[in-house]
Amino acid sequence: MSAAALPVQTIAVIGAGSVGRGIAHATAMAGYRTVLEDILPGTIRSAQSEIRDLLAASVLRREVSGADAEAALARVEYASSIEDAVRQADFVIEAVPDEIESKLEIFSLLDRISRPNTILASSTFFLRITDITDVTHCADRCVGMRFVVPVHAMQTLEIVRAVETSGPTLAAAIEVGRRLGKRVKIVQESPEIEISG
């Protein structure tokens, strides 16, 4: 691929449900500083416990060392607001339920508060990335990443190139996916065709 991937060190994950906490576990294991956000304290506590349990299970199965598991755990931080989560993020993955209103609200906020080069990804399976990113001024820095639950056990990751997704954005998403140990499949999102008459 000719487009150079933008450097990614810190990943923010918006939404700590089953998809979000799975992504946070995977990004921390891959060596990324990870900030997992949710507005519900109980969801954050549950995610924290599950991530700890997943890492402990990996140690028991001898997939990782105890030291590596502790290092991964130390790379995960928790936030109760999107603003706090994305303050230093190079890459944001939105992982809230597939409701268009929620996603539009989140992407509109991310567009305003993210740093100028931050890449914005949505984990949606059923909504068009292009429709979500229409509320932003940075559609070139937006991409889809379809994770399958349970994230730690499923090897395939679909990356959706929306109509305006740039080459460097796509390259960065591919690099993140591969670093997570996923088999990356690229899906090209086509423009909507208006049928008249």
Tab-separated table of C-alpha atoms in Angstrom:
chain	number	residue	atom	x	y	z
A	1	MET	CA	0.000	0.000	0.000
A	2	SER	CA	1.474	3.340	-1.047
A	3	ALA	CA	-0.161	5.534	1.598
A	4	ALA	CA	1.889	5.728	4.786
A	5	ALA	CA	0.096	4.760	7.992
A	6	LEU	CA	-0.294	7.545	10.519
A	7	PRO	CA	1.532	6.706	13.772
A	8	VAL	CA	-0.720	5.359	16.532
A	9	GLN	CA	0.340	5.106	20.171
A	10	THR	CA	-2.816	5.842	22.164
A	11	ILE	CA	-6.227	4.360	21.362
A	12	ALA	CA	-9.478	5.518	22.957
A	13	VAL	CA	-12.431	3.120	22.978
A	14	ILE	CA	-15.852	4.714	23.393
A	15	GLY	CA	-18.314	2.356	25.073
A	16	ALA	CA	-17.306	-0.383	27.530
A	17	GLY	CA	-19.894	-2.995	26.604
A	18	SER	CA	-18.920	-6.443	25.315
A	19	VAL	CA	-17.420	-5.084	22.079
A	20	GLY	CA	-15.654	-2.105	23.640
A	21	ARG	CA	-14.067	-4.018	26.505
A	22	GLY	CA	-12.946	-6.712	24.079
A	23	ILE	CA	-11.310	-4.100	21.866
A	24	ALA	CA	-9.629	-2.469	24.873
A	25	HIS	CA	-8.235	-5.837	25.985
A	26	ALA	CA	-6.889	-6.469	22.478
A	27	THR	CA	-5.316	-3.021	22.036
A	28	ALA	CA	-3.630	-3.207	25.444
A	29	MET	CA	-2.274	-6.664	24.642
A	30	ALA	CA	-0.938	-5.267	21.365
A	31	GLY	CA	1.062	-2.647	23.251
A	32	TYR	CA	-1.141	0.402	22.780
A	33	ARG	CA	-1.887	2.824	25.592
A	34	THR	CA	-5.652	2.337	25.844
A	35	VAL	CA	-8.349	4.556	27.352
A	36	LEU	CA	-11.741	2.854	27.756
A	37	GLU	CA	-14.714	5.180	28.244
A	38	ASP	CA	-18.242	4.665	29.464
A	39	ILE	CA	-20.644	7.027	31.216
A	40	LEU	CA	-21.909	4.231	33.490
A	41	PRO	CA	-19.576	3.498	36.445
A	42	GLY	CA	-20.976	-0.036	36.792
A	43	THR	CA	-20.128	-0.821	33.168
A	44	ILE	CA	-16.577	0.439	33.694
A	45	ARG	CA	-16.176	-1.730	36.820
A	46	SER	CA	-17.510	-4.759	34.958
A	47	ALA	CA	-15.171	-4.103	32.014
A	48	GLN	CA	-12.187	-3.701	34.345
A	49	SER	CA	-12.970	-7.037	35.994
A	50	GLU	CA	-13.486	-8.838	32.680
A	51	ILE	CA	-10.238	-7.514	31.183
A	52	ARG	CA	-8.370	-8.642	34.297
A	53	ASP	CA	-10.006	-12.102	34.044
A	54	LEU	CA	-9.160	-12.436	30.335
A	55	LEU	CA	-5.523	-11.627	31.029
A	56	ALA	CA	-5.395	-14.059	33.964
A	57	ALA	CA	-6.874	-16.795	31.771
A	58	SER	CA	-4.242	-16.105	29.102
A	59	VAL	CA	-1.529	-16.561	31.722
A	60	LEU	CA	-3.070	-19.859	32.884
A	61	ARG	CA	-3.125	-21.095	29.281
A	62	ARG	CA	0.520	-20.004	28.958
A	63	GLU	CA	-0.337	-17.731	26.033
A	64	VAL	CA	1.351	-14.792	27.754
A	65	SER	CA	3.651	-14.402	30.717
A	66	GLY	CA	2.482	-12.945	34.008
A	67	ALA	CA	4.723	-9.941	33.419
A	68	ASP	CA	3.229	-9.298	29.963
A	69	ALA	CA	-0.298	-9.584	31.354
A	70	GLU	CA	0.492	-7.087	34.100
A	71	ALA	CA	2.032	-4.733	31.560
A	72	ALA	CA	-1.101	-4.962	29.390
A	73	LEU	CA	-3.308	-4.300	32.412
A	74	ALA	CA	-1.221	-1.240	33.245
A	75	ARG	CA	-1.745	0.114	29.720
A	76	VAL	CA	-5.538	0.317	30.206
A	77	GLU	CA	-6.947	3.519	31.668
A	78	TYR	CA	-10.592	4.317	32.282
A	79	ALA	CA	-12.585	7.476	31.630
A	80	SER	CA	-16.152	8.556	32.399
A	81	SER	CA	-16.378	11.134	29.612
A	82	ILE	CA	-15.543	11.132	25.922
A	83	GLU	CA	-13.620	14.378	26.365
A	84	ASP	CA	-11.251	12.764	28.895
A	85	ALA	CA	-10.885	9.616	26.814
A	86	VAL	CA	-9.859	11.246	23.535
A	87	ARG	CA	-7.695	14.070	24.861
A	88	GLN	CA	-4.429	12.356	23.837
A	89	ALA	CA	-5.788	9.709	21.481
A	90	ASP	CA	-4.283	9.109	18.044
A	91	PHE	CA	-7.055	6.652	17.166
A	92	VAL	CA	-10.624	6.474	18.505
A	93	ILE	CA	-12.847	3.408	18.150
A	94	GLU	CA	-16.535	4.003	18.845
A	95	ALA	CA	-18.192	0.825	20.155
A	96	VAL	CA	-21.660	1.855	21.341
A	97	PRO	CA	-24.862	0.008	20.310
A	98	ASP	CA	-25.889	0.312	16.651
A	99	GLU	CA	-28.285	3.240	16.978
A	100	ILE	CA	-27.768	5.952	14.400
A	101	GLU	CA	-28.720	8.829	16.728
A	102	SER	CA	-26.113	7.819	19.328
A	103	LYS	CA	-23.401	7.392	16.739
A	104	LEU	CA	-24.155	10.714	15.051
A	105	GLU	CA	-24.010	12.457	18.419
A	106	ILE	CA	-20.697	10.812	19.302
A	107	PHE	CA	-19.066	11.514	15.937
A	108	SER	CA	-20.239	15.126	16.000
A	109	LEU	CA	-18.605	15.488	19.422
A	110	LEU	CA	-15.441	13.656	18.350
A	111	ASP	CA	-15.168	15.966	15.349
A	112	ARG	CA	-15.106	18.973	17.704
A	113	ILE	CA	-12.843	17.711	20.471
A	114	SER	CA	-10.343	15.312	18.870
A	115	ARG	CA	-6.863	16.405	17.916
A	116	PRO	CA	-6.417	17.446	14.261
A	117	ASN	CA	-4.899	14.146	13.053
A	118	THR	CA	-6.897	11.709	15.183
A	119	ILE	CA	-8.485	8.838	13.256
A	120	LEU	CA	-12.122	8.074	14.080
A	121	ALA	CA	-13.398	4.518	13.655
A	122	SER	CA	-16.853	3.031	14.163
A	123	SER	CA	-17.484	-0.614	14.996
A	124	THR	CA	-20.940	-0.597	13.391
A	125	PHE	CA	-22.025	-3.649	11.413
A	126	PHE	CA	-25.357	-2.410	10.135
A	127	LEU	CA	-25.001	1.335	9.509
A	128	ARG	CA	-23.113	3.019	6.669
A	129	ILE	CA	-19.887	4.668	7.834
A	130	THR	CA	-20.457	7.420	5.275
A	131	ASP	CA	-23.827	8.277	6.844
A	132	ILE	CA	-22.237	8.501	10.294
A	133	THR	CA	-19.316	10.629	9.158
A	134	ASP	CA	-21.521	13.076	7.263
A	135	VAL	CA	-21.856	14.992	10.556
A	136	THR	CA	-18.078	15.581	10.698
A	137	HIS	CA	-15.626	17.852	8.903
A	138	CYS	CA	-13.042	15.045	8.856
A	139	ALA	CA	-14.636	12.254	6.796
A	140	ASP	CA	-11.211	11.516	5.302
A	141	ARG	CA	-10.041	10.454	8.788
A	142	CYS	CA	-13.006	8.138	9.413
A	143	VAL	CA	-13.161	4.389	8.861
A	144	GLY	CA	-15.156	1.331	9.910
A	145	MET	CA	-13.744	-1.545	11.992
A	146	ARG	CA	-16.073	-4.526	12.383
A	147	PHE	CA	-14.987	-6.605	15.367
A	148	VAL	CA	-16.731	-9.912	16.069
A	149	VAL	CA	-17.540	-10.878	19.676
A	150	PRO	CA	-15.774	-12.307	21.584
A	151	VAL	CA	-13.055	-10.004	20.248
A	152	HIS	CA	-10.177	-11.906	21.878
A	153	ALA	CA	-11.199	-15.198	20.245
A	154	MET	CA	-12.241	-14.108	16.752
A	155	GLN	CA	-9.444	-13.679	14.229
A	156	THR	CA	-11.121	-11.759	11.407
A	157	LEU	CA	-11.530	-7.980	11.307
A	158	GLU	CA	-13.355	-6.193	8.516
A	159	ILE	CA	-12.116	-2.677	7.823
A	160	VAL	CA	-14.643	-0.560	5.963
A	161	ARG	CA	-13.308	2.146	3.679
A	162	ALA	CA	-16.038	4.767	3.480
A	163	VAL	CA	-16.520	7.007	0.457
A	164	GLU	CA	-14.100	9.686	1.729
A	165	THR	CA	-11.686	7.576	3.812
A	166	SER	CA	-8.127	8.596	2.898
A	167	GLY	CA	-5.265	6.250	2.073
A	168	PRO	CA	-3.277	7.100	5.238
A	169	THR	CA	-6.392	6.547	7.389
A	170	LEU	CA	-7.002	3.149	5.820
A	171	ALA	CA	-3.332	2.233	6.209
A	172	ALA	CA	-3.401	3.165	9.912
A	173	ALA	CA	-6.528	1.060	10.501
A	174	ILE	CA	-4.921	-1.905	8.730
A	175	GLU	CA	-1.766	-1.520	10.822
A	176	VAL	CA	-3.801	-1.443	14.051
A	177	GLY	CA	-5.796	-4.500	12.968
A	178	ARG	CA	-2.693	-6.498	12.107
A	179	ARG	CA	-0.970	-5.503	15.340
A	180	LEU	CA	-4.021	-6.881	17.163
A	181	GLY	CA	-3.284	-10.193	15.470
A	182	LYS	CA	-6.364	-10.080	13.243
A	183	ARG	CA	-6.770	-11.241	9.660
A	184	VAL	CA	-7.767	-7.992	7.995
A	185	LYS	CA	-10.355	-7.892	5.226
A	186	ILE	CA	-11.004	-4.599	3.407
A	187	VAL	CA	-14.585	-3.699	2.496
A	188	GLN	CA	-15.220	-0.774	0.143
A	189	GLU	CA	-18.359	1.196	0.923
A	190	SER	CA	-20.054	2.424	-2.225
A	191	PRO	CA	-21.784	5.787	-2.575
A	192	GLU	CA	-25.555	5.651	-2.283
A	193	ILE	CA	-27.274	5.682	-5.651
A	194	GLU	CA	-30.393	7.802	-5.928
A	195	ILE	CA	-33.019	6.261	-8.178
A	196	SER	CA	-35.379	8.784	-9.739
A	197	GLY	CA	-38.774	8.189	-11.253
